[in-house]
CSV table of C-alpha atoms and ligand atoms in Angstrom, one decimal:
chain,number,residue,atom,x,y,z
A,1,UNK,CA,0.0,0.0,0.0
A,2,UNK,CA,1.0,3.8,-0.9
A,3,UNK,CA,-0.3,6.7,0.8
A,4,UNK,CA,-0.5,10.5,-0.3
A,5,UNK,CA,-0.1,13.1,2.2
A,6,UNK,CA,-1.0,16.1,0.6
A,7,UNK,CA,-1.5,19.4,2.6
A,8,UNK,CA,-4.8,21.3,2.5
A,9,UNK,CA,-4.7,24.8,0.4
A,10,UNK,CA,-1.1,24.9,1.5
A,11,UNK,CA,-0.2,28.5,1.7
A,12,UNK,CA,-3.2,29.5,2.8
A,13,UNK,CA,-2.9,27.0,5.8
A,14,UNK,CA,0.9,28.2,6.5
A,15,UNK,CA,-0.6,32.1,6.5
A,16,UNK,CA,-3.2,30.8,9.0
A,17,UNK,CA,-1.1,28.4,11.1
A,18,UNK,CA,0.3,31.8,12.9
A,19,UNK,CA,-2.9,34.0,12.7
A,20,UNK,CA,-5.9,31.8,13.9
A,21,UNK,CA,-7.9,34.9,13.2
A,22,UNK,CA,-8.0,33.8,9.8
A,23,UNK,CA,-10.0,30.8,10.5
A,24,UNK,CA,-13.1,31.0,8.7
A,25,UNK,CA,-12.3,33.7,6.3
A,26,UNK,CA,-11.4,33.7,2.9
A,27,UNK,CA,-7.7,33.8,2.4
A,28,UNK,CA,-5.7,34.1,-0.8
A,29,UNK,CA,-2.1,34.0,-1.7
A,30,UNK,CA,-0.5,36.4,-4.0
A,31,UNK,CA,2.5,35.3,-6.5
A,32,UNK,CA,5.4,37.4,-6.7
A,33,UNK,CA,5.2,40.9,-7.0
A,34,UNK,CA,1.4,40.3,-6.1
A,35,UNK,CA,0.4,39.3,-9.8
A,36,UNK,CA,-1.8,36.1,-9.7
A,37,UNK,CA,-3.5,34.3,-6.8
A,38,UNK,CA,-1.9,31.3,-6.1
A,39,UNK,CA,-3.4,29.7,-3.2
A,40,UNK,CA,-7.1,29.9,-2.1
A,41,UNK,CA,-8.7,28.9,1.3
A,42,UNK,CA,-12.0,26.8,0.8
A,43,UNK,CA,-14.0,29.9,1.7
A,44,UNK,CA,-12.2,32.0,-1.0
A,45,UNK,CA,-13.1,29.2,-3.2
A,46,UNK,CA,-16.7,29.2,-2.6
A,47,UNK,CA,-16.7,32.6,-3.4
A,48,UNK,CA,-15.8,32.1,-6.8
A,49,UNK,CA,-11.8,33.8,-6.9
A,50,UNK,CA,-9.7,31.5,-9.5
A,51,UNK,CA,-6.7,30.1,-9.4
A,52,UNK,CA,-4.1,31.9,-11.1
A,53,UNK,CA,-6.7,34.9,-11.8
A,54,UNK,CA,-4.5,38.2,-11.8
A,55,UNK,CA,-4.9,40.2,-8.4
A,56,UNK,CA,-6.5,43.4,-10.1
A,57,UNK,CA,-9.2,41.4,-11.6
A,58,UNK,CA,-10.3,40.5,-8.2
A,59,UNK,CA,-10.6,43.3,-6.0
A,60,UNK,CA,-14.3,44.0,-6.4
A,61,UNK,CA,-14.5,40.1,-5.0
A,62,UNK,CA,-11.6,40.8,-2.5
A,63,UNK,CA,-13.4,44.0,-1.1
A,64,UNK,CA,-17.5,42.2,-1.5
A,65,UNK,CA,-16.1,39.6,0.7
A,66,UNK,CA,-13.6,40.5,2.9
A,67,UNK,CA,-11.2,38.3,1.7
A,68,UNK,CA,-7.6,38.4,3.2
A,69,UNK,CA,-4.9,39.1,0.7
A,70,UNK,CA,-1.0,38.3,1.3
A,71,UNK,CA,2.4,38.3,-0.6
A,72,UNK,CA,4.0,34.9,-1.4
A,73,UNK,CA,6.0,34.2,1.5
A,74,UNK,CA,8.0,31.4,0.4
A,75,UNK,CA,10.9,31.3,3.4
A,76,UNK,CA,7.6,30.6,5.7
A,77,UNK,CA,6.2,28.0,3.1
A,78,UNK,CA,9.7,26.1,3.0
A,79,UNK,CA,9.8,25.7,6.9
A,80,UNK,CA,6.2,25.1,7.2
A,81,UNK,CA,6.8,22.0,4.8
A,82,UNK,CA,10.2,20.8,6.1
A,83,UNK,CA,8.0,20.6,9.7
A,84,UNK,CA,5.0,18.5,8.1
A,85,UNK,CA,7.8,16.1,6.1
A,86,UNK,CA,9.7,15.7,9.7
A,87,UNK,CA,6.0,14.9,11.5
A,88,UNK,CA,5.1,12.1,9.0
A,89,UNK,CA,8.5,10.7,9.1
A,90,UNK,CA,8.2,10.3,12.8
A,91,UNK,CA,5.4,7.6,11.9
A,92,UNK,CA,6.6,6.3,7.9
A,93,UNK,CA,10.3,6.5,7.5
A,94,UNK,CA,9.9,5.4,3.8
A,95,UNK,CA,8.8,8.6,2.4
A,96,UNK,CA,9.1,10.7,-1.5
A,97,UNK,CA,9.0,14.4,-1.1
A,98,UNK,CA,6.8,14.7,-4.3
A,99,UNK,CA,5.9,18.4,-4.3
A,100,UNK,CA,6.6,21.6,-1.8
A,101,UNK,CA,2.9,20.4,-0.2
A,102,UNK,CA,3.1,16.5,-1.2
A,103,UNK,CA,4.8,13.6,0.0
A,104,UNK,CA,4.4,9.6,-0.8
A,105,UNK,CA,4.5,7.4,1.8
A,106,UNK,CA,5.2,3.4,1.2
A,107,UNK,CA,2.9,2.1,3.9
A,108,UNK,CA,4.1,-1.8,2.5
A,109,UNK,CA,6.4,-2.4,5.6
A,110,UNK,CA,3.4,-1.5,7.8
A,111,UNK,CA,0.8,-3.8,7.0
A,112,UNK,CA,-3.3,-3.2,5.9
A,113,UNK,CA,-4.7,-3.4,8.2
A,114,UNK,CA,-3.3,-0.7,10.1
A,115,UNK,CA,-3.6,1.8,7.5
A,116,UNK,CA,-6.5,4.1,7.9
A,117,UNK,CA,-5.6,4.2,12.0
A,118,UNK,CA,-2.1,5.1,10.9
A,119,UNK,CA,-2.8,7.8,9.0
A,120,UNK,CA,-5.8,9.1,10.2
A,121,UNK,CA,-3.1,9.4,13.5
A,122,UNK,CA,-0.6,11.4,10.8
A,123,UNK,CA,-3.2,13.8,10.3
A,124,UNK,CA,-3.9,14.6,13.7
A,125,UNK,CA,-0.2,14.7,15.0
A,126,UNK,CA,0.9,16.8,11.6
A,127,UNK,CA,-2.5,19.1,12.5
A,128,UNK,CA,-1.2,19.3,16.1
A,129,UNK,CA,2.6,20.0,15.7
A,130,UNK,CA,2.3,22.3,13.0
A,131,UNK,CA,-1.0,23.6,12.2
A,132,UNK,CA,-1.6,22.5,9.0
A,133,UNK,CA,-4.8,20.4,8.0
A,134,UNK,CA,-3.6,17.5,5.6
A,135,UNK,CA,-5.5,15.0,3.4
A,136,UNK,CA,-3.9,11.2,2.7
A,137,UNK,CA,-5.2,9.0,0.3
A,138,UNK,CA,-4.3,5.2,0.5
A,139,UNK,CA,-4.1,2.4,-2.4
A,140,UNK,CA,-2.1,-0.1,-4.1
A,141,UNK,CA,-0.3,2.0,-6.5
A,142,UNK,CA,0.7,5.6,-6.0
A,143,UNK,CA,-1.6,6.9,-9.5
A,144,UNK,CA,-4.2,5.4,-7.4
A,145,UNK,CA,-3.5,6.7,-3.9
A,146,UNK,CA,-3.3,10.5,-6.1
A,147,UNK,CA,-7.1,10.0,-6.7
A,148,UNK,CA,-8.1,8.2,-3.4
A,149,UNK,CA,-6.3,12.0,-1.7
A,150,UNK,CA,-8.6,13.4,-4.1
A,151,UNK,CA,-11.9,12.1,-2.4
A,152,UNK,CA,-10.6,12.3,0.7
A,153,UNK,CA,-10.1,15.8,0.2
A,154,UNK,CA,-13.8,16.5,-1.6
A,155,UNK,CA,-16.0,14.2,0.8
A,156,UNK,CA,-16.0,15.1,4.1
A,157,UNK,CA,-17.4,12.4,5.9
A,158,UNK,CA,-13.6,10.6,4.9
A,159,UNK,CA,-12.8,13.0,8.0
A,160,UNK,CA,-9.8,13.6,5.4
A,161,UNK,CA,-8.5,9.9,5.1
A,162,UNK,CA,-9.4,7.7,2.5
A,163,UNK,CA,-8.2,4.1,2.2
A,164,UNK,CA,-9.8,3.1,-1.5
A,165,UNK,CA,-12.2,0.2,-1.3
A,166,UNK,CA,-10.7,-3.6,-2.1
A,167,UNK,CA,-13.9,-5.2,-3.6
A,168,UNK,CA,-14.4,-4.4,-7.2
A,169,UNK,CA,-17.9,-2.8,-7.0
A,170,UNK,CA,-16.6,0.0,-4.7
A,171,UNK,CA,-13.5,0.5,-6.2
A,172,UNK,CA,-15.4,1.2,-9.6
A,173,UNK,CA,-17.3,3.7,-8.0
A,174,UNK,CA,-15.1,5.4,-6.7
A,175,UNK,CA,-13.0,5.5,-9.8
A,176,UNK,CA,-16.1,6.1,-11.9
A,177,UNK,CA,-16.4,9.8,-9.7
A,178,UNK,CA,-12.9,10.9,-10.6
A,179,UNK,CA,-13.1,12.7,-14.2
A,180,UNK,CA,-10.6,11.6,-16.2
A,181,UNK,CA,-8.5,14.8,-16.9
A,182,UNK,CA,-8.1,14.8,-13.0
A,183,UNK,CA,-6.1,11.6,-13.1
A,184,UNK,CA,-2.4,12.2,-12.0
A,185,UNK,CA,-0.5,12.5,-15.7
A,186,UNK,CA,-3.6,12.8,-17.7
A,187,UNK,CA,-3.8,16.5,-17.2
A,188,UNK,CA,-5.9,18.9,-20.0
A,189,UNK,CA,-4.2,17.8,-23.1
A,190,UNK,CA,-5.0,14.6,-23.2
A,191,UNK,CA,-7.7,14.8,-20.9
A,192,UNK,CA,-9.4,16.3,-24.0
A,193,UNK,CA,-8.0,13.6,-26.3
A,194,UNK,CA,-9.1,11.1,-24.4
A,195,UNK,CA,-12.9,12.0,-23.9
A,196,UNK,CA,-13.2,12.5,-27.6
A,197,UNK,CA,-12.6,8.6,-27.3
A,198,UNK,CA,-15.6,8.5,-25.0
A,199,UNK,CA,-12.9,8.2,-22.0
A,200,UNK,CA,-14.9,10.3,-19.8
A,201,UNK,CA,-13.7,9.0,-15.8
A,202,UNK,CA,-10.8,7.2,-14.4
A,203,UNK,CA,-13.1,3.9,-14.4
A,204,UNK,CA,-12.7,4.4,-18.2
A,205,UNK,CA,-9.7,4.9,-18.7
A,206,UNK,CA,-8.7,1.6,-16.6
A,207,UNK,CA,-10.6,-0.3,-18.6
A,208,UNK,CA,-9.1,0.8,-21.7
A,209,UNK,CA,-7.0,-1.7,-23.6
A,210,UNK,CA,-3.0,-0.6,-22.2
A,211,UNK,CA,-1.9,-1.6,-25.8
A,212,UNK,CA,-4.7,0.9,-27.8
A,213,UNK,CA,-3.0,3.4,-25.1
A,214,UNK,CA,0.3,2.6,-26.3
A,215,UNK,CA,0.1,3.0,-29.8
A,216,UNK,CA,-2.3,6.1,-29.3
A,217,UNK,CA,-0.7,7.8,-27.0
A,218,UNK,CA,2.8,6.5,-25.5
A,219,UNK,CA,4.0,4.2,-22.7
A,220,UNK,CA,3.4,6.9,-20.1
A,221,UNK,CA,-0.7,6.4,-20.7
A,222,UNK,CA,-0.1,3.0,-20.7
A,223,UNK,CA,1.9,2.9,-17.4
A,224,UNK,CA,-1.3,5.4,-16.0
A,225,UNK,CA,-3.9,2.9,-17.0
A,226,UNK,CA,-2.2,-0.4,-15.3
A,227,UNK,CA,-1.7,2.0,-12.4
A,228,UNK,CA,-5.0,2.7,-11.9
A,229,UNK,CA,-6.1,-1.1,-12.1
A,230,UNK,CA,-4.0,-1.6,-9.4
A,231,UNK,CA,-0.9,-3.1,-11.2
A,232,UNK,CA,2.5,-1.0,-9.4
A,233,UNK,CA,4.5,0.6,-12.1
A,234,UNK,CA,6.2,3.5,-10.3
A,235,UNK,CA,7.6,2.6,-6.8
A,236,UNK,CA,8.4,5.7,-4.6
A,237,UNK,CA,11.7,7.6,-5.3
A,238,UNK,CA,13.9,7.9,-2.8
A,239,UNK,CA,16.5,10.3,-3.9
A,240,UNK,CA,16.2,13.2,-5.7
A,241,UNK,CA,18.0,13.2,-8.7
A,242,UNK,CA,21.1,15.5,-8.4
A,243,UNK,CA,20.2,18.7,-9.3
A,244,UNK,CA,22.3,19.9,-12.4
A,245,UNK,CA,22.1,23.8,-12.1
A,246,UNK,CA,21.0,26.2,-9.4
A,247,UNK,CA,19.1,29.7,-10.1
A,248,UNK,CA,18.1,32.9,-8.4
A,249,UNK,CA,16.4,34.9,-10.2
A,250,UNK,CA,13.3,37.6,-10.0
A,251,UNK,CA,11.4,40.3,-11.9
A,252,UNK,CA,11.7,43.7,-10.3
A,253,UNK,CA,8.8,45.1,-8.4
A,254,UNK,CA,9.6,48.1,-10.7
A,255,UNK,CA,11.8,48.6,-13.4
A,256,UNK,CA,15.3,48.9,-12.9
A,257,UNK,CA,17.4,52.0,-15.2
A,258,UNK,CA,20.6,52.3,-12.9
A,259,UNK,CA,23.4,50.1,-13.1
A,260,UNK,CA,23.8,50.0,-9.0
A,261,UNK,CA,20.5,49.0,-8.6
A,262,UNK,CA,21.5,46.0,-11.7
A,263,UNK,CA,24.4,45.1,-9.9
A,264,UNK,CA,22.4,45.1,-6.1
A,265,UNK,CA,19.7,42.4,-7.4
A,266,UNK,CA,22.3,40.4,-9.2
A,267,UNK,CA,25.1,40.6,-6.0
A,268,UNK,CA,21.7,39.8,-3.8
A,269,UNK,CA,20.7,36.4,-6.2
A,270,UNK,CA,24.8,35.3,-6.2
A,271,UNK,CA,24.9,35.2,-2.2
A,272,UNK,CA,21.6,33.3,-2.2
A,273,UNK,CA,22.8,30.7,-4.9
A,274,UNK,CA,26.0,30.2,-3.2
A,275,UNK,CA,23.9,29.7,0.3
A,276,UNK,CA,22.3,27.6,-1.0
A,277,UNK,CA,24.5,25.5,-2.9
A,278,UNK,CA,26.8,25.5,0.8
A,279,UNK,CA,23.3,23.9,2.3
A,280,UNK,CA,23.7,21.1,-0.1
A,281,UNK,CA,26.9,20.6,0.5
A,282,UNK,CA,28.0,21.6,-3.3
A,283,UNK,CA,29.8,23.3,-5.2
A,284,UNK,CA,30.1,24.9,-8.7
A,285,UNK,CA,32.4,25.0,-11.7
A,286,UNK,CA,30.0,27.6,-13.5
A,287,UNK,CA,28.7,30.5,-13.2
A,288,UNK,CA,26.0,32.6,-14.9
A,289,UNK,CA,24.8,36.0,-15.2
A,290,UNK,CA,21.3,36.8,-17.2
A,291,UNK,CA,19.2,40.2,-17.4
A,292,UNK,CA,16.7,41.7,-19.5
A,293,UNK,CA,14.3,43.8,-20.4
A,294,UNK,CA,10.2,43.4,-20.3
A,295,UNK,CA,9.8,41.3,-23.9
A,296,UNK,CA,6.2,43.0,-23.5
A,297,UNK,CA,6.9,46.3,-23.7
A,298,UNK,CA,7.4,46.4,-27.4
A,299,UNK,CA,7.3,50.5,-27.1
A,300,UNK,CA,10.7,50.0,-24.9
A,301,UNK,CA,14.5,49.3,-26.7
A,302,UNK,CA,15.1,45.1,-25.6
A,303,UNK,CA,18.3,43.8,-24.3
A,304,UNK,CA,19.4,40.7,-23.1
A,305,UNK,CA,22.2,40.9,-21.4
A,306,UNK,CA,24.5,38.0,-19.2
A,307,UNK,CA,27.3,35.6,-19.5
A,308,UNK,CA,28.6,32.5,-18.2
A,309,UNK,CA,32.8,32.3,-17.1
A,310,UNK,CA,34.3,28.7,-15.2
A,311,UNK,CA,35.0,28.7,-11.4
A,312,UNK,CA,38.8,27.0,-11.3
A,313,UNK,CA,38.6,25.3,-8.6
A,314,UNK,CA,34.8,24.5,-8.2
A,315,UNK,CA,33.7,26.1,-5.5
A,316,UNK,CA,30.3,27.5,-3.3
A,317,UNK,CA,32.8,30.3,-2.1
A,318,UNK,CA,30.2,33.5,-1.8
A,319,UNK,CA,33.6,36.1,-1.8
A,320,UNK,CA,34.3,34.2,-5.3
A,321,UNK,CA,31.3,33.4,-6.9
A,322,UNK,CA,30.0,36.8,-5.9
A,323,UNK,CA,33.2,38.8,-7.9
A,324,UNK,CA,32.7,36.9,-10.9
A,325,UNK,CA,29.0,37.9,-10.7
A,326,UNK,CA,30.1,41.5,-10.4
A,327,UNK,CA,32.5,41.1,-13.2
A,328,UNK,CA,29.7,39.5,-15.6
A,329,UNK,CA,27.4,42.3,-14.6
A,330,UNK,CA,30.1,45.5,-15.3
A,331,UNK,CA,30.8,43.8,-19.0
A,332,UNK,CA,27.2,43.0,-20.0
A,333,UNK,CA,25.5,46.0,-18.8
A,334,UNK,CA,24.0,48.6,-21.8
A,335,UNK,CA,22.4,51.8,-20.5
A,336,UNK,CA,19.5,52.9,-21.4
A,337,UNK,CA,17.2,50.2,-20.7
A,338,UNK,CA,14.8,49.1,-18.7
A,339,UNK,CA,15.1,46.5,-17.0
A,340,UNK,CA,12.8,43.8,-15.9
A,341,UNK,CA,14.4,41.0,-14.5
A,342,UNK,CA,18.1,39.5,-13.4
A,343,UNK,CA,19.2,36.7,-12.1
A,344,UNK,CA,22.2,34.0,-11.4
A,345,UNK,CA,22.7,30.6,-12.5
A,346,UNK,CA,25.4,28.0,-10.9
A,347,UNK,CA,26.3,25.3,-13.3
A,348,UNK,CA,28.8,21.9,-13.9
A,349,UNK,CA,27.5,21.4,-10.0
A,350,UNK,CA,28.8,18.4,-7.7
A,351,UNK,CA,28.6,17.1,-4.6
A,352,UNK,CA,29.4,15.3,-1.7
A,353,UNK,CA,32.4,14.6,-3.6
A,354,UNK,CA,36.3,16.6,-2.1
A,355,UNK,CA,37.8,19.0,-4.8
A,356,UNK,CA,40.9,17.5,-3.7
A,357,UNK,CA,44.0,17.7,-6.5
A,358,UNK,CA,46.1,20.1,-8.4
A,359,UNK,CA,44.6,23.2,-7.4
A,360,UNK,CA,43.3,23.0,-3.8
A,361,UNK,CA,45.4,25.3,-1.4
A,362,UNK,CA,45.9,26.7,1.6
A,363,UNK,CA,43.0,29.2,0.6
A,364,UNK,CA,40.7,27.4,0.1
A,365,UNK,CA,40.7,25.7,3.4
A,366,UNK,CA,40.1,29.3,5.1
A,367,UNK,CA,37.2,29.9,2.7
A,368,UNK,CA,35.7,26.8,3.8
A,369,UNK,CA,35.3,28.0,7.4
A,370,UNK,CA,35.1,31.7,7.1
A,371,UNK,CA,31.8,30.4,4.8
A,372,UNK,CA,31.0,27.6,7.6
A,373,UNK,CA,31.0,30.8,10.7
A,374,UNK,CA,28.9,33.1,7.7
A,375,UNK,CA,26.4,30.7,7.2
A,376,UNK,CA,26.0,29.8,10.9
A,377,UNK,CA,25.9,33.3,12.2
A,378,UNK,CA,23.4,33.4,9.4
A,379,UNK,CA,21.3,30.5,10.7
A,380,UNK,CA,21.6,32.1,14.2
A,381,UNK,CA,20.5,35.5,14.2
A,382,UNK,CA,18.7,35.3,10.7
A,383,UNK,CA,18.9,35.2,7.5
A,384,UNK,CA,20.8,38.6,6.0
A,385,UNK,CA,22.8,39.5,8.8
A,386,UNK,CA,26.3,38.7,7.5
A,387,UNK,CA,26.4,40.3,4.4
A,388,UNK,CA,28.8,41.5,1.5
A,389,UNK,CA,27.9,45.3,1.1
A,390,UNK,CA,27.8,44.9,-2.7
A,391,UNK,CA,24.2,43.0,-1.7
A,392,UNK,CA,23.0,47.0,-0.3
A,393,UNK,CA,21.8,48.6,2.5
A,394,UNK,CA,18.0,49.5,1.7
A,395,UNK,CA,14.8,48.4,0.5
A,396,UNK,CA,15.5,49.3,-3.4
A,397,UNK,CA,13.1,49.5,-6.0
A,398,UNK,CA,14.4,45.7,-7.8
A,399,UNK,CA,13.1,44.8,-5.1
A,400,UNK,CA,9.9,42.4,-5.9
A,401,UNK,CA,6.4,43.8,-4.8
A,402,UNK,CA,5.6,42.3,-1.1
A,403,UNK,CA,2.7,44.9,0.5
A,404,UNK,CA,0.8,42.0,2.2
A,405,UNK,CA,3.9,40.0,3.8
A,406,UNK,CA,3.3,37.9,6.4
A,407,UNK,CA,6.4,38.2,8.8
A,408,UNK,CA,8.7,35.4,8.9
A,409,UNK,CA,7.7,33.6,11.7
A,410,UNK,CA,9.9,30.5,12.0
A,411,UNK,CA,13.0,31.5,10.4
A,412,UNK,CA,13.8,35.3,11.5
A,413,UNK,CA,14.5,35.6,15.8
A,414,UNK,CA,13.2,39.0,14.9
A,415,UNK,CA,9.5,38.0,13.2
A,416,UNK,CA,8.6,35.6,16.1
A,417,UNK,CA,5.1,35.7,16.8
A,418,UNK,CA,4.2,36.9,20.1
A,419,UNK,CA,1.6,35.8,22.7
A,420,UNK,CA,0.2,37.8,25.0
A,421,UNK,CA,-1.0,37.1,28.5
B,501,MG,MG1,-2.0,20.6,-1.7
């Protein structure tokens, strides 16, 4: 048996994990620079806001109904699901992180009968340790464990656990209520393709002939339809796959004309990427540079500027990465643009392995731990407060639109939530 953890309306839930005043009331999520909403509560959903609907379009909606706008507050998202992946871990050990808000669990080790206790337990414990409300569907095969999390989700008398049903009857019927473009991999494209076949549910679509899928569509359709009969095709992956590249990048909240305020986005992106890449214990041999202009301002001059130079030795050195950023940045800047977006790519990454040899010195050793005290001054009193200057010293205008923040509550000693007595 596989299970689906998958959290409820996710940001919304992390927004009102620290603000129970929300309860109740419509909340919606922002993406960056507050274009598009994101993430709906239930009760924003019932009042008929989209996802992905453009913020402006909405405020008539957002003012009728009171609804609760905020900024995308990823750094509080990222903790929030770290947290809920440490709870269920405490009760599954054999887990795949699937999505920022998903994780599989194999459930095999455990036994049947067990199951629905287990996880309706998982729910409670993730509900109680870190706020957020969480769905888990249960079934043989993890395309079928995707759509038994759907019904949990949808019928509430599950209580947000649903084990799917082992005699055939039930099982039909439940597949039978699942439309077949909401089948995990069928998505709209050939969702469309498939009911002009008279495929109309997920019942259909496992009874299809798997080799009509085949030569039709591909092995992929093929794989989702023996999946869905029960038959395991994809087992649960345990590793990630090494990632190959690293980027930071963002559009401007407005646009940029300077080349300070350029060079201030791009130094803030190279410090994050080389954080990051230090967390992963990596490093580079590459790295990148990229900005441009807004391609849809066709009454605006375009320009895209950027380039790439090798790091000799690799390294996740932020003194190092960040001067060949800099350098990049002074050799590919044009005036007289606007500018809508930079960023910074790391590339020809490895890890976990020692850049040992010909070029390793003395040097680099120091790096190593002057970056090992940065970072952990950095984990200690928050994020930011070991710097290079080249990163600024105010709020600039690059920086991306956040008027409806939440504050960082579990990663910043200074944005703890306080209780009063
Ligand atoms: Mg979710």
């Amino acid at each position: 048996m596989y299970a689906l953890a998958d959290c409820n309306n996710f940001y919304a839930s992390c927004e009102r994990a620290f603000e129970p005043r929300l309860e109740g009331r419509p909340v919606v999520v922002l993406s960056n620079n507050d274009g598009c909403v994101v993430a709906r509560s239930q009760e924003a959903k019932d009042v008929g806001i989209g996802m992905g609907e453009p913020a402006f379009q909405c405020r008539d909606r957002f003012d009728r109904h009171q609804v609760v706008v905020r900024s995308s507050n990823y750094t509080l998202y990222d903790d929030m699901s770290r947290r809920v992946v440490r709870s269920i871990s405490e009760f599954v050990p054999d887990i795949e992180i699937y999505s920022i808000d998903e994780v599989f669990l194999d459930l095999r080790p455990l036994g049947n009968p067990v199951a629905t206790s287990l996880c309706q337990t998982i729910r409670d414990r993730v509900k109680q340790w870190t706020g957020i409300p969480i769905s888990i569907g249960i079934a043989p095969t993890k395309t079928l464990a995707k759509l038994a999390n759907r019904i949990a989700k949808k019928d509430p008398t599950t209580h947000g656990v649903f084990q799917l049903p082992k005699n055939d009857p039930d099982r039909a019927l439940a597949l039978d209520s699942v439309d077949v473009g909401d089948v995990w991999g069928v998505g709209s494209r050939w969702g469309a393709r498939l009911r002009g076949l008279g495929v109309r549910s997920a019942l259909d679509l496992a009874r299809m002939p798997v080799e009509d899928l085949r030569k039709r569509f591909n092995v992929v359709a093929q794989r989702t339809a023996l999946e869905l009969r029960g038959v395991v095709c994809q087992d649960l992956e345990d590793v990630a796959p090494p990632r190959k590249t690293l980027v930071r990048s963002r559009s401007f909240g407005d646009m940029v004309t300077n080349f300070e305020q350029l060079s201030e986005a791009v130094a803030n992106h190279a410090v994050r990427a080389a954080e990051k890449l230090r967390s992963e214990g990596g490093t580079a041999g590459q790295v990148s540079v990229f900005f441009s202009t807004n391609r849809f301002r066709d009454d605006l001059p375009q320009y895209h500027g950027g380039g790439t130079v090798e790091l000799l030795p690799a390294t996740a050195s932020t003194p190092i990465i960040l001067r060949e950023a800099m350098r990049l940045t002074r050799f590919a800047w044009r005036q007289g643009f606007h500018y809508k977006k930079a960023g910074v790519m790391l590339g020809d990454l490895s890890f976990g392995e020692i850049q040992g040899g010909l070029f390793n010195t003395q040097d680099h050793e120091h790096d190593d731990r002057l970056m090992a005290a940065l970072d952990e001054v950095n984990r200690k009193m928050g994020a930011g407060t070991l710097r290079p200057a080249a990163t600024g010293v105010t709020a600039k205008g690059w920086r991306m639109k956040r008027e409806h923040c939440s504050p960082k509550y579990t990663t910043s000693w200074r944005e703890l939530p306080f209780a009063k007595t």
